[in-house]
mmCIF file of C-alpha atoms in Angstrom:
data_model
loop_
_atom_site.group_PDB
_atom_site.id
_atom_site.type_symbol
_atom_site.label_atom_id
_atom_site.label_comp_id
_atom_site.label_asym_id
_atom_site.label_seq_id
_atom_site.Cartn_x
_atom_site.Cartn_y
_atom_site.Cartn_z
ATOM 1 C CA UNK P 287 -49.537 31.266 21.636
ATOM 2 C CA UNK P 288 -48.919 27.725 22.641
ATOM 3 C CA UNK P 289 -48.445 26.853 18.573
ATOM 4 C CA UNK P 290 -46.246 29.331 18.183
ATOM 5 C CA UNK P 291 -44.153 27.928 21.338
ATOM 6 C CA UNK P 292 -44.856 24.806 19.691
ATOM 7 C CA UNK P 293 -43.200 25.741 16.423
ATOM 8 C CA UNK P 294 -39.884 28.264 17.649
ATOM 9 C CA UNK P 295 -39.270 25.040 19.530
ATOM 10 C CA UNK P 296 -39.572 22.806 16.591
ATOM 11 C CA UNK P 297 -37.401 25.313 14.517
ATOM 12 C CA UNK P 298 -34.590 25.400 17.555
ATOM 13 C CA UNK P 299 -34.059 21.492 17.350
ATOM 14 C CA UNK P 300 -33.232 21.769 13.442
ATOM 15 C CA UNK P 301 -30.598 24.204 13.917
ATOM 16 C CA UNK P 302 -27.191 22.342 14.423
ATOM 17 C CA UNK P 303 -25.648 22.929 17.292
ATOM 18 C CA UNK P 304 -22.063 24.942 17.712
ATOM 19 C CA UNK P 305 -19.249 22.658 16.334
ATOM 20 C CA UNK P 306 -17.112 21.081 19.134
ATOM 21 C CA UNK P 307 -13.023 21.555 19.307
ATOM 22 C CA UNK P 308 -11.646 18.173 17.619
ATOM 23 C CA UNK P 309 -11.723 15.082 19.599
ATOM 24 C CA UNK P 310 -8.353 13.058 18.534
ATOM 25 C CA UNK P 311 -8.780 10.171 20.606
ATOM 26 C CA UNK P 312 -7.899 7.278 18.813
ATOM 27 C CA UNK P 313 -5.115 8.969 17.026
ATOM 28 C CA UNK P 314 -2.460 9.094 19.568
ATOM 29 C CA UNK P 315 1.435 9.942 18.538
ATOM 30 C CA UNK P 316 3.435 12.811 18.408
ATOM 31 C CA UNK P 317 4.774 12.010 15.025
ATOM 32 C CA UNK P 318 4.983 14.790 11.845
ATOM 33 C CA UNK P 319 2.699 12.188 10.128
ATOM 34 C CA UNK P 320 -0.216 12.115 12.489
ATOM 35 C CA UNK P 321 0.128 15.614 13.400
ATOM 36 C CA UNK P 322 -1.091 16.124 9.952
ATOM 37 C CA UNK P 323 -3.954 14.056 10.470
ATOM 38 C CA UNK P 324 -5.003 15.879 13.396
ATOM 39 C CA UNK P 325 -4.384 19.249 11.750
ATOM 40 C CA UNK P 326 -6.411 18.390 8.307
ATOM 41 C CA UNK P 327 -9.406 17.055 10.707
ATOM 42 C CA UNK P 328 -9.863 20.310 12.506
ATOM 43 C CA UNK P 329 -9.164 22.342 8.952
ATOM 44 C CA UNK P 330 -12.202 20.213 7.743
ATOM 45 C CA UNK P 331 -14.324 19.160 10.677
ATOM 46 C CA UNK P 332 -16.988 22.055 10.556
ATOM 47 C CA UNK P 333 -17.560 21.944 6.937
ATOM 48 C CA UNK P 334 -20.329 19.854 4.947
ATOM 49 C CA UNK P 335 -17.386 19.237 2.446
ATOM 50 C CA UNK P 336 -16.918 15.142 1.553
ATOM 51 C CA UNK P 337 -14.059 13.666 2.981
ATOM 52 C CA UNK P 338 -12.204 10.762 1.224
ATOM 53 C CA UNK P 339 -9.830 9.170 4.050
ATOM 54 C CA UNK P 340 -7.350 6.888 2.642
ATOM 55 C CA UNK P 341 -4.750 4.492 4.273
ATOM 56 C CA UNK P 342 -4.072 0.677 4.629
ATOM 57 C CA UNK P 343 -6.473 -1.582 6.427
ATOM 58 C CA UNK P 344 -6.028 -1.204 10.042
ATOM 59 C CA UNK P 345 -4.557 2.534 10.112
ATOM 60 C CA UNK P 346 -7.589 4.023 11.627
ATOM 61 C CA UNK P 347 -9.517 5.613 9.194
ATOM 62 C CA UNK P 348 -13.053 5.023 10.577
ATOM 63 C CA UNK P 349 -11.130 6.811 13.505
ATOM 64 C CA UNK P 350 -10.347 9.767 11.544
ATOM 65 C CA UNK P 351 -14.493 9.688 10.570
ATOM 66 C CA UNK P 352 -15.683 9.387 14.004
ATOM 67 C CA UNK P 353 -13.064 12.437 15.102
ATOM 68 C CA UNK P 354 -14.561 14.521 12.120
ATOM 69 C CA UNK P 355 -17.972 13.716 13.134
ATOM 70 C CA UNK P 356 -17.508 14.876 17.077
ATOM 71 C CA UNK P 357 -15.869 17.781 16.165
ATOM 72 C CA UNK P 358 -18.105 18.905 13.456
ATOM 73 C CA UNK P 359 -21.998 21.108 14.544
ATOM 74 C CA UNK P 360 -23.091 17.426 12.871
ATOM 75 C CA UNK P 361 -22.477 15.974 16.629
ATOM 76 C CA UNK P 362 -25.393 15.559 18.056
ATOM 77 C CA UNK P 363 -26.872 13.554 15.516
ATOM 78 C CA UNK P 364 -26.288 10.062 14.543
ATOM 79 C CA UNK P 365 -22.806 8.821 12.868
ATOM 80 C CA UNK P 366 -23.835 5.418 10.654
ATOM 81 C CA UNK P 367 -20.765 3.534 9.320
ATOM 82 C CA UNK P 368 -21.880 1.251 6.530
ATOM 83 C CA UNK P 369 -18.957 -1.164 4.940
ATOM 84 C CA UNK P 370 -19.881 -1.471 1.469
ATOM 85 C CA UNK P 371 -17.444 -4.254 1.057
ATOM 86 C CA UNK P 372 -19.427 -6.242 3.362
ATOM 87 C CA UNK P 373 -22.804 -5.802 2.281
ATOM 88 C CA UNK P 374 -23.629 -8.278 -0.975
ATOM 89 C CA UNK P 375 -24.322 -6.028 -4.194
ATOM 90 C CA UNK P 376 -28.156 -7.268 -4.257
ATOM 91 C CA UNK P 377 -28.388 -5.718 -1.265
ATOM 92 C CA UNK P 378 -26.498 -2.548 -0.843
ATOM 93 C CA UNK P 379 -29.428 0.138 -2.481
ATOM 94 C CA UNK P 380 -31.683 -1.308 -0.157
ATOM 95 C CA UNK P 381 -29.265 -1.007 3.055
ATOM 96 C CA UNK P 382 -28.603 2.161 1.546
ATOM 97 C CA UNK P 383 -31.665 3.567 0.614
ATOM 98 C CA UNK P 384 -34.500 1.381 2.628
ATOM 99 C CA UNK P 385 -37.113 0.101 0.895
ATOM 100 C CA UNK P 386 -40.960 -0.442 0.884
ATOM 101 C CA UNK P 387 -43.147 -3.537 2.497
ATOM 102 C CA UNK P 388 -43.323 -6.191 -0.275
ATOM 103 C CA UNK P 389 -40.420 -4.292 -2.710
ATOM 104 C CA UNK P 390 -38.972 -7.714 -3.037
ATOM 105 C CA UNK P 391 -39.405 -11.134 -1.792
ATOM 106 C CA UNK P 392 -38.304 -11.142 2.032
ATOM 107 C CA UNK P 393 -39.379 -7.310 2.449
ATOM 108 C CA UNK P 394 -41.648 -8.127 4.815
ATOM 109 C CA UNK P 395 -42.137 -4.463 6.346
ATOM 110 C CA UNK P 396 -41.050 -0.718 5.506
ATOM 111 C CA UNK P 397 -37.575 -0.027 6.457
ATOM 112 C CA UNK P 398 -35.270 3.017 6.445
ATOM 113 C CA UNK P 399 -32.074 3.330 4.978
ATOM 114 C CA UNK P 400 -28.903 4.024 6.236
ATOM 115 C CA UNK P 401 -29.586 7.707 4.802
ATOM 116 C CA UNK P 402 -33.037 8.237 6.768
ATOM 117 C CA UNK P 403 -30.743 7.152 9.734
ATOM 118 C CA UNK P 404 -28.255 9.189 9.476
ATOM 119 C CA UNK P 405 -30.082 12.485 8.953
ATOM 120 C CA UNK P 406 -28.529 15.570 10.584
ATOM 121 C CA UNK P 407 -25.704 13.550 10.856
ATOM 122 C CA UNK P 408 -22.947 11.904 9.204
ATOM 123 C CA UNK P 409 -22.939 8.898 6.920
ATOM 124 C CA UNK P 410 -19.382 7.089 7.026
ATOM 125 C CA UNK P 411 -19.024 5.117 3.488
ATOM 126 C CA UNK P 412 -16.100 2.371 4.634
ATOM 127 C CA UNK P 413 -14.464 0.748 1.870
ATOM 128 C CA UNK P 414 -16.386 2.657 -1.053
ATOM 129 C CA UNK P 415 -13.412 1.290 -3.434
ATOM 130 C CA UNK P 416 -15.611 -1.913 -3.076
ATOM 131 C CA UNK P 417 -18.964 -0.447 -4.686
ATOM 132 C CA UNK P 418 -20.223 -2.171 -7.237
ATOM 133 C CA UNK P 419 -20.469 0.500 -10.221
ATOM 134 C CA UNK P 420 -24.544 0.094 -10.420
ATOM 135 C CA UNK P 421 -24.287 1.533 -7.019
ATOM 136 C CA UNK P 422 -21.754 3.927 -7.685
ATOM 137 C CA UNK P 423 -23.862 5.661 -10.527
ATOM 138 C CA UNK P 424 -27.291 5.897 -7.521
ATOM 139 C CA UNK P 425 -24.631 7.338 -4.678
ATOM 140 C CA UNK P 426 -23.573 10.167 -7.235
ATOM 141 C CA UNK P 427 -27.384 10.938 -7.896
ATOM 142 C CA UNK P 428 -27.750 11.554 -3.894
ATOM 143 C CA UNK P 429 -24.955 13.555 -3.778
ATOM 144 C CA UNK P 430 -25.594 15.831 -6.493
ATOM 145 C CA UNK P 431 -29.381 16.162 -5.611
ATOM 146 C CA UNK P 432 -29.629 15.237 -1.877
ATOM 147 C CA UNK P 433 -32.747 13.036 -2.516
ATOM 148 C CA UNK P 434 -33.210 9.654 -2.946
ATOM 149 C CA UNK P 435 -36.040 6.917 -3.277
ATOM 150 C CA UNK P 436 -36.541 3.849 -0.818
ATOM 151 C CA UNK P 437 -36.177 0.431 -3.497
ATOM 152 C CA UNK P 438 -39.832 0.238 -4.363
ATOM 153 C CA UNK P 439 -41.285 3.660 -4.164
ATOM 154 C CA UNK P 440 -41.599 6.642 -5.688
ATOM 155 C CA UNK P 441 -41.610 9.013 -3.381
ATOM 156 C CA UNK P 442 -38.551 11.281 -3.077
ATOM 157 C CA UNK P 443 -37.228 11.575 0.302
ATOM 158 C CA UNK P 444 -34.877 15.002 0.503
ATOM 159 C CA UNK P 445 -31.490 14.343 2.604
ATOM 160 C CA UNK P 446 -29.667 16.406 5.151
ATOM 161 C CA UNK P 447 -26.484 14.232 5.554
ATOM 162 C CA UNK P 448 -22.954 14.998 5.516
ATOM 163 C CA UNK P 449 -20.651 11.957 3.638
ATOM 164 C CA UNK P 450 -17.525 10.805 4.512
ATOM 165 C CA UNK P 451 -15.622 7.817 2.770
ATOM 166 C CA UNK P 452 -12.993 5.910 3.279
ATOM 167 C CA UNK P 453 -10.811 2.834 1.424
ATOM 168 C CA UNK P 454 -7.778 1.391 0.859
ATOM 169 C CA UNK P 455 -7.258 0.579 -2.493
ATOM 170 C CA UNK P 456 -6.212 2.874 -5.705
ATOM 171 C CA UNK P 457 -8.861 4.854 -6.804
ATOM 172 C CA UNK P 458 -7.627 6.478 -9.599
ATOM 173 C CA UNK P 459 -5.859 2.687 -10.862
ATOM 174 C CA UNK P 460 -9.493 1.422 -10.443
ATOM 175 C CA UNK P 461 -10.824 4.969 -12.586
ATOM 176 C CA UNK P 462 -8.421 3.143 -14.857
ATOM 177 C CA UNK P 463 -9.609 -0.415 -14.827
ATOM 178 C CA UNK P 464 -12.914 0.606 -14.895
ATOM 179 C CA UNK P 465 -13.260 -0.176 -11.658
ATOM 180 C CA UNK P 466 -14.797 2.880 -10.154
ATOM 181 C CA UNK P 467 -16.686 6.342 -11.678
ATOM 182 C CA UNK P 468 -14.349 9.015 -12.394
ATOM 183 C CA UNK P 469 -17.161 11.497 -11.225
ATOM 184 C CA UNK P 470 -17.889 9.642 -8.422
ATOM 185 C CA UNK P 471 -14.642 9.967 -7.116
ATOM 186 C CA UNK P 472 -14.296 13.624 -7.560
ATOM 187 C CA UNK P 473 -17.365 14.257 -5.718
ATOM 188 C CA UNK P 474 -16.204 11.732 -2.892
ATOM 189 C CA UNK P 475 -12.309 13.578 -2.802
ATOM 190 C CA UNK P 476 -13.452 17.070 -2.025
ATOM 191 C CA UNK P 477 -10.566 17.104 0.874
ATOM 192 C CA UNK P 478 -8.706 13.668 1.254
ATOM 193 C CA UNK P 479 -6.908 12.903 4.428
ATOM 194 C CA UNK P 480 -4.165 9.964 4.126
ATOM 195 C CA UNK P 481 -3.518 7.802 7.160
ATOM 196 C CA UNK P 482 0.036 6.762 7.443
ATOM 197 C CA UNK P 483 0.806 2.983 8.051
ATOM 198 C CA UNK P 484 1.938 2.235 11.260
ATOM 199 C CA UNK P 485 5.605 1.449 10.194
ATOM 200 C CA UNK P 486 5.760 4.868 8.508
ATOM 201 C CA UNK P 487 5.223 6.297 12.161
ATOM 202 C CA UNK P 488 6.798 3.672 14.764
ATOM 203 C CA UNK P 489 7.907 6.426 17.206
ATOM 204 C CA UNK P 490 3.836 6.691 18.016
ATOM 205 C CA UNK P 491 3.949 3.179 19.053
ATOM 206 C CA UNK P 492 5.079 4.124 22.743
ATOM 207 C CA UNK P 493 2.018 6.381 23.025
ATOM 208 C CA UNK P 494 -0.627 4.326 20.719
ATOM 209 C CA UNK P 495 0.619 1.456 23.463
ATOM 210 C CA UNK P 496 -0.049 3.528 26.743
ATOM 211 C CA UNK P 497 -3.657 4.904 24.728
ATOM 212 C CA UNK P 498 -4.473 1.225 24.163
ATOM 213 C CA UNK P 499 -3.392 -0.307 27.983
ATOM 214 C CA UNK P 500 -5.479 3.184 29.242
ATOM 215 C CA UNK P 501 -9.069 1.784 26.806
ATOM 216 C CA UNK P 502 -8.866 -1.539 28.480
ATOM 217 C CA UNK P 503 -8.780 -0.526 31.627
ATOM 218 C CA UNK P 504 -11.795 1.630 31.021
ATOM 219 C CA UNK P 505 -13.487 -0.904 29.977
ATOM 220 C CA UNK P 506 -12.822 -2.640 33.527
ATOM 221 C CA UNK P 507 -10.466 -5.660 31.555
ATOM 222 C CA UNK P 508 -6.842 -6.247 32.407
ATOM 223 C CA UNK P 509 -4.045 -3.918 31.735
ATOM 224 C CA UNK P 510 -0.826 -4.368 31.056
ATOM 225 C CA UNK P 511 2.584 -2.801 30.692
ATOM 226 C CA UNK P 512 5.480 -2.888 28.393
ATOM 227 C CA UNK P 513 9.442 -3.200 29.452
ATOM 228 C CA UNK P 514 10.966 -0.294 27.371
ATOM 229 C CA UNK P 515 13.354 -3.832 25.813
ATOM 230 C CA UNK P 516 9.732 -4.909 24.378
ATOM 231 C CA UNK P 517 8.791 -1.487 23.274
ATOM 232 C CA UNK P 518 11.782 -1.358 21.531
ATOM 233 C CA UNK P 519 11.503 -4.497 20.100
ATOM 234 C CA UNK P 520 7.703 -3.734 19.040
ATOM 235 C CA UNK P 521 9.157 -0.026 17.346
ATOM 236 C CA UNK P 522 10.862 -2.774 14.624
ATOM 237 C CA UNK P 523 8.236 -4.397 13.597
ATOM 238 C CA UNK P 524 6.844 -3.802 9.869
ATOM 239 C CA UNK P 525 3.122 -4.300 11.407
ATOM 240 C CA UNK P 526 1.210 -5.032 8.158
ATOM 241 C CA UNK P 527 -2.108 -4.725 10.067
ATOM 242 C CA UNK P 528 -1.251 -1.636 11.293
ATOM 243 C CA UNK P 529 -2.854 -0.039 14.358
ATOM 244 C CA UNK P 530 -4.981 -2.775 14.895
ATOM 245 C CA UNK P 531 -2.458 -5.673 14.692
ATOM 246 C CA UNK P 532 -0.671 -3.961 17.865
ATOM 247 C CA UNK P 533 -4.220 -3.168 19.364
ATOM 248 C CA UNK P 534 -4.911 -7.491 18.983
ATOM 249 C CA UNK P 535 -1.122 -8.086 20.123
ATOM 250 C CA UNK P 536 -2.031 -5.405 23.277
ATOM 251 C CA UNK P 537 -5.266 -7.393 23.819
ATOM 252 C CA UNK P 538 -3.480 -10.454 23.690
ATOM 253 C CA UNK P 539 -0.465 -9.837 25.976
ATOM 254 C CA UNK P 540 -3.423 -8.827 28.729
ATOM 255 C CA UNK P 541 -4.901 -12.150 28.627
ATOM 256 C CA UNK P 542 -1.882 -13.760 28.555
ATOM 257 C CA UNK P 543 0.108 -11.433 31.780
ATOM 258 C CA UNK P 544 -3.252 -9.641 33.218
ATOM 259 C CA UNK P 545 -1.508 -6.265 35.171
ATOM 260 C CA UNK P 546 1.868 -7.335 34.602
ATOM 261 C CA UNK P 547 4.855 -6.328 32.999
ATOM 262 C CA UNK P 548 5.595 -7.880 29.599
ATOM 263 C CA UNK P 549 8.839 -8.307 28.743
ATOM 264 C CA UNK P 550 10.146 -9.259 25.417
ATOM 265 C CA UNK P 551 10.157 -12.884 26.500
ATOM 266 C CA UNK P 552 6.355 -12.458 26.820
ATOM 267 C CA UNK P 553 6.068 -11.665 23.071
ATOM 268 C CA UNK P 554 4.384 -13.662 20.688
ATOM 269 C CA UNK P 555 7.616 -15.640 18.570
ATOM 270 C CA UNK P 556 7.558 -13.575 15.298
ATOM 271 C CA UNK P 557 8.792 -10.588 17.772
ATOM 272 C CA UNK P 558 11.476 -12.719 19.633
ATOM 273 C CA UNK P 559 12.870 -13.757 16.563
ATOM 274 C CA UNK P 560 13.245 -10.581 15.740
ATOM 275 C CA UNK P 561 15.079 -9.634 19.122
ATOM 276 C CA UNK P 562 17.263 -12.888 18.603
ATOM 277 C CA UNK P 563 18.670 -12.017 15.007
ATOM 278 C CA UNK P 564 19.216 -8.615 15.880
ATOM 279 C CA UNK P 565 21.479 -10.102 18.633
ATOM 280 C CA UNK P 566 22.962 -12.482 15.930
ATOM 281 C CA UNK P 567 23.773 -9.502 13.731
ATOM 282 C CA UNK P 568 25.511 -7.620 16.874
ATOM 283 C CA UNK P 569 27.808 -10.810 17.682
ATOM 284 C CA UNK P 570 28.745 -11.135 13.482
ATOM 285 C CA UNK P 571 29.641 -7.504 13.148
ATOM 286 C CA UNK P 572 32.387 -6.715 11.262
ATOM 287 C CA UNK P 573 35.032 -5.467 12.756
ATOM 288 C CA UNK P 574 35.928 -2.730 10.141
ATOM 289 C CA UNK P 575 32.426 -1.820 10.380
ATOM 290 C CA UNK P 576 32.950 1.992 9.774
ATOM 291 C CA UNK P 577 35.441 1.857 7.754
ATOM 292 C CA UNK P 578 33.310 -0.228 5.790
ATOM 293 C CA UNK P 579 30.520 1.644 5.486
ATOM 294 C CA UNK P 580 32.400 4.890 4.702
ATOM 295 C CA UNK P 581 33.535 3.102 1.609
ATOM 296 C CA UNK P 582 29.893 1.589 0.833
ATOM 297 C CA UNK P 583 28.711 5.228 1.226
ATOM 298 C CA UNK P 584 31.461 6.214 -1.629
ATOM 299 C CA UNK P 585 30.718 3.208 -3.913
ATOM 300 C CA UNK P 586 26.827 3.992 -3.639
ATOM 301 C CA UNK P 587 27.665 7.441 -4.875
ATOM 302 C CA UNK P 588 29.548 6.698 -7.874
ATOM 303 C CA UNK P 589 27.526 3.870 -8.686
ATOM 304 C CA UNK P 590 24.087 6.754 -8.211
ATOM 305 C CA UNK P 591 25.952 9.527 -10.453
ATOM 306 C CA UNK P 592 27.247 6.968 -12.722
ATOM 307 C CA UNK P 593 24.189 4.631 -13.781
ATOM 308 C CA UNK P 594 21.646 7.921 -13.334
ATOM 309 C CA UNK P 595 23.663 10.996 -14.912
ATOM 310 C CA UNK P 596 25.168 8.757 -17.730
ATOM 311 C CA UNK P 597 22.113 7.125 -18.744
ATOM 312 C CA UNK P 598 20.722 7.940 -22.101
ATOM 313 C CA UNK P 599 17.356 7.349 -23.254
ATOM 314 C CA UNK P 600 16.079 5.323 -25.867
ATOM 315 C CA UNK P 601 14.670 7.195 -28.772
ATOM 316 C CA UNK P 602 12.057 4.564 -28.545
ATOM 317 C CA UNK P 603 11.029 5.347 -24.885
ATOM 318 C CA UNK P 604 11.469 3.720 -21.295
ATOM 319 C CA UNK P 605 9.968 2.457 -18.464
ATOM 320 C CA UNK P 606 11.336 4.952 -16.021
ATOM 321 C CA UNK P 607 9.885 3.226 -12.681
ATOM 322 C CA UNK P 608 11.291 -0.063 -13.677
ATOM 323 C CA UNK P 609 14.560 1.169 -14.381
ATOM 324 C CA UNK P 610 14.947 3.085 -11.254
ATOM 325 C CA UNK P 611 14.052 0.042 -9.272
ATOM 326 C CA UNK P 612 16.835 -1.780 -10.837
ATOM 327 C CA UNK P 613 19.278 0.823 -9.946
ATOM 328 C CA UNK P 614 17.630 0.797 -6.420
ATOM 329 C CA UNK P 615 18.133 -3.899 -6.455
ATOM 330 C CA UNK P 616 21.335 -2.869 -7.481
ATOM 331 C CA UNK P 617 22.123 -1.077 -4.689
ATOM 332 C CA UNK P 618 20.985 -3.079 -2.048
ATOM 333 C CA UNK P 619 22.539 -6.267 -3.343
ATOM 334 C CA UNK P 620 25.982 -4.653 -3.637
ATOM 335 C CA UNK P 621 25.425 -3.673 0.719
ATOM 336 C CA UNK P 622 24.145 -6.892 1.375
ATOM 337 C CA UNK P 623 27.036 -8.402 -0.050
ATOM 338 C CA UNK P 624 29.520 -6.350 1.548
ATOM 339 C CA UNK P 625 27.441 -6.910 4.799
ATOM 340 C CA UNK P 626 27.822 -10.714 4.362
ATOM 341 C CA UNK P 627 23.770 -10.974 4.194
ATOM 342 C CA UNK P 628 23.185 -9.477 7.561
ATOM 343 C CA UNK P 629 20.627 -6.891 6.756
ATOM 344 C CA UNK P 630 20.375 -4.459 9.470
ATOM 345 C CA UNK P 631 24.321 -3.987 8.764
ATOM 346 C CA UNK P 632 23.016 -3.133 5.074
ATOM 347 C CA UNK P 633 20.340 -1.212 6.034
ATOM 348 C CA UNK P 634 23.183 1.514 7.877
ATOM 349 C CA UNK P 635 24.959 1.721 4.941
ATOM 350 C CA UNK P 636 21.608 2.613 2.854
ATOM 351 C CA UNK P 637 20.555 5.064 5.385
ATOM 352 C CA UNK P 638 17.366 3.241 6.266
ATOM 353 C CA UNK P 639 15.373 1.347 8.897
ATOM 354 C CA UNK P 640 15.983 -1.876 8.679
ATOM 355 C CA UNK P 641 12.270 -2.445 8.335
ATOM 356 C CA UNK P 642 12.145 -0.604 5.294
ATOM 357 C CA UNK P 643 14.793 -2.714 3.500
ATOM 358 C CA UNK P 644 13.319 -5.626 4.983
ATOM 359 C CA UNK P 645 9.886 -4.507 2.766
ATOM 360 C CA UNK P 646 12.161 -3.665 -0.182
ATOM 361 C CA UNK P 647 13.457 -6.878 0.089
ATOM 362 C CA UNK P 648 10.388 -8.673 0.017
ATOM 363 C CA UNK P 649 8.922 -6.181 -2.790
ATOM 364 C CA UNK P 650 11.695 -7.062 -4.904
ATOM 365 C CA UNK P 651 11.768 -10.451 -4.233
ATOM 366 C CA UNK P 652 15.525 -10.173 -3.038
#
């Protein structure tokens, strides 16, 4: 009797437990964009289906991982991030896989891999656009067979591991370089979830701010709090680290006024430059601003139906992308120049943030 106790208790610890209702902390906004995070995490959480998460460096994707992890029956087992990129390519199968005493000089003493760690659980691939393509061809065996070998065995070890991925580069341009295995990536991008950049979502940055301010003072470190002038000032930035740049900046400003109130005067220079030539641009507005922009806003769309309707195409073929961005440095020369340079002026008669010109400026070299 006491074996079979024994064993019906065994059998009860294998069975997952009851998936959890998604856990978004971390991903903080009220914006269309991350709303669609939030909703393609709980659409996917509870399956065994691989996730491919892409996004820019710093927009939260091992985030997104974690989230899918807690909310999945996967929970109370063991989430083990691994960042491939970081890991030398001598290295990674054994990481990876674990490997046997004396395998290879320096293997001292039998160790598991991440897999063995991770079983029950979730494995979270970071940066798998960074896998060298030996590796690439072992991961796909796993996947497809859910069994692996330690490096210097030959012993099969059968897997119970759910796989999540994430990276920020161009997959299918690196399919195309050679870079990374075509099958590889289709068994990695089962459901992809796409984290915006921070600049494509700048109304979260109120909330993302109060979410940040609320973790350090969990962690019994100094708050802080914004003026809604440096908020607003923050909102136009382009942050090209993303979520984490403002997470260092919040980090920083604590230090620097611990439980104060941060004005924009408190803000690191790049950001009160920023405030000072938007003030510039207010003083040097023209005076015929509207009626200015009312006839940019005609010129733009005679110069859109003329250049695009009226084109005809080459029997030999054209570049399509490169021709459209021409029409597009076309455009914003012609508002800069009736703005006099001044580009958030320009930007109004575009119909865009000024941060977005201000990237299409420096993408175009303008």
């Amino acid at each position: 009797m006491d074996s079979l106790q024994a064993l019906q208790h065994k059998q009860q610890n294998h069975v997952k437990s009851a998936p959890r209702s998604p856990d978004n902390k971390g991903l903080a906004g009220s914006s269309e964009a991350i709303k669609q995070v939030r909703f393609l995490i709980d659409q996917v959480a509870d399956s065994d289906a691989t996730v491919l998460i892409l996004g820019e460096s710093g927009t939260g994707k091992e985030v997104v991982a974690r989230a899918l992890h807690r909310a999945s029956s996967r929970h109370n087992h063991a989430f083990v991030p691994v960042n491939c990129g970081a890991i030398p390519a001598e290295l990674l199968e054994s990481e990876l896989f674990g490997h046997e005493k004396g395998a290879f000089t320096g293997a001292l003493a039998t160790r598991q891999g991440r897999f063995e760690m991770a079983e029950g659980g979730t494995l979270f691939l970071d940066e798998i656009g960074d896998m060298p393509m030996p590796m690439q061809v072992k991961l796909l065996r796993v996947l497809q067979e859910r069994s692996f070998e330690r490096v210097g065995s030959n012993k099969t070890i059968h897997c119970d591991v759910r796989v999540i991925s994430a990276t920020h580069r161009d997959i299918e341009q690196a399919i195309v370089e050679n870079l990374f295995r075509e099958d590889l990536f289709y068994r990695l991008n089962v459901f992809p979830i796409e984290m915006p950049a921070l600049r494509e979502r700048v109304e979260d940055i109120p909330l993302l701010i109060k979410e940040l301010s609320s973790r350090l003072k969990k962690n019994k470190r100094a708050t802080v709090t914004l003026t809604p002038d440096a908020v607003n000032i923050l909102m136009q930035h382009t942050w090209p680290g993303n979520v984490r740049e403002l997470a260092n900046l919040i980090e920083r400003v604590a230090i620097i006024k611990p439980n104060g109130l941060v004005d924009v005067a408190d803000l690191p220079a790049k950001f009160r430059e920023f405030s000072v030539s938007d003030e510039i641009v207010v003083e040097q507005a023209p005076e015929n601003f509207l009626e200015l922009a009312q006839e940019m806003e005609d010129k733009l769309e005679q110069a859109v139906v003329q250049k695009v309707f009226s084109a005809q195409l080459p029997e030999e073929g054209m570049d399509l992308k490169e021709y459209l961005n021409e029409v597009e440095i076309s455009l914003i020369k012609q508002a800069l120049d009736e703005c006099n340079g001044v580009v958030a002026h320009a930007a109004k008669l575009l119909n865009m943030r000024r941060t977005t010109l201000v990237e299409k400026l420096k993408k175009f070299d303008l």
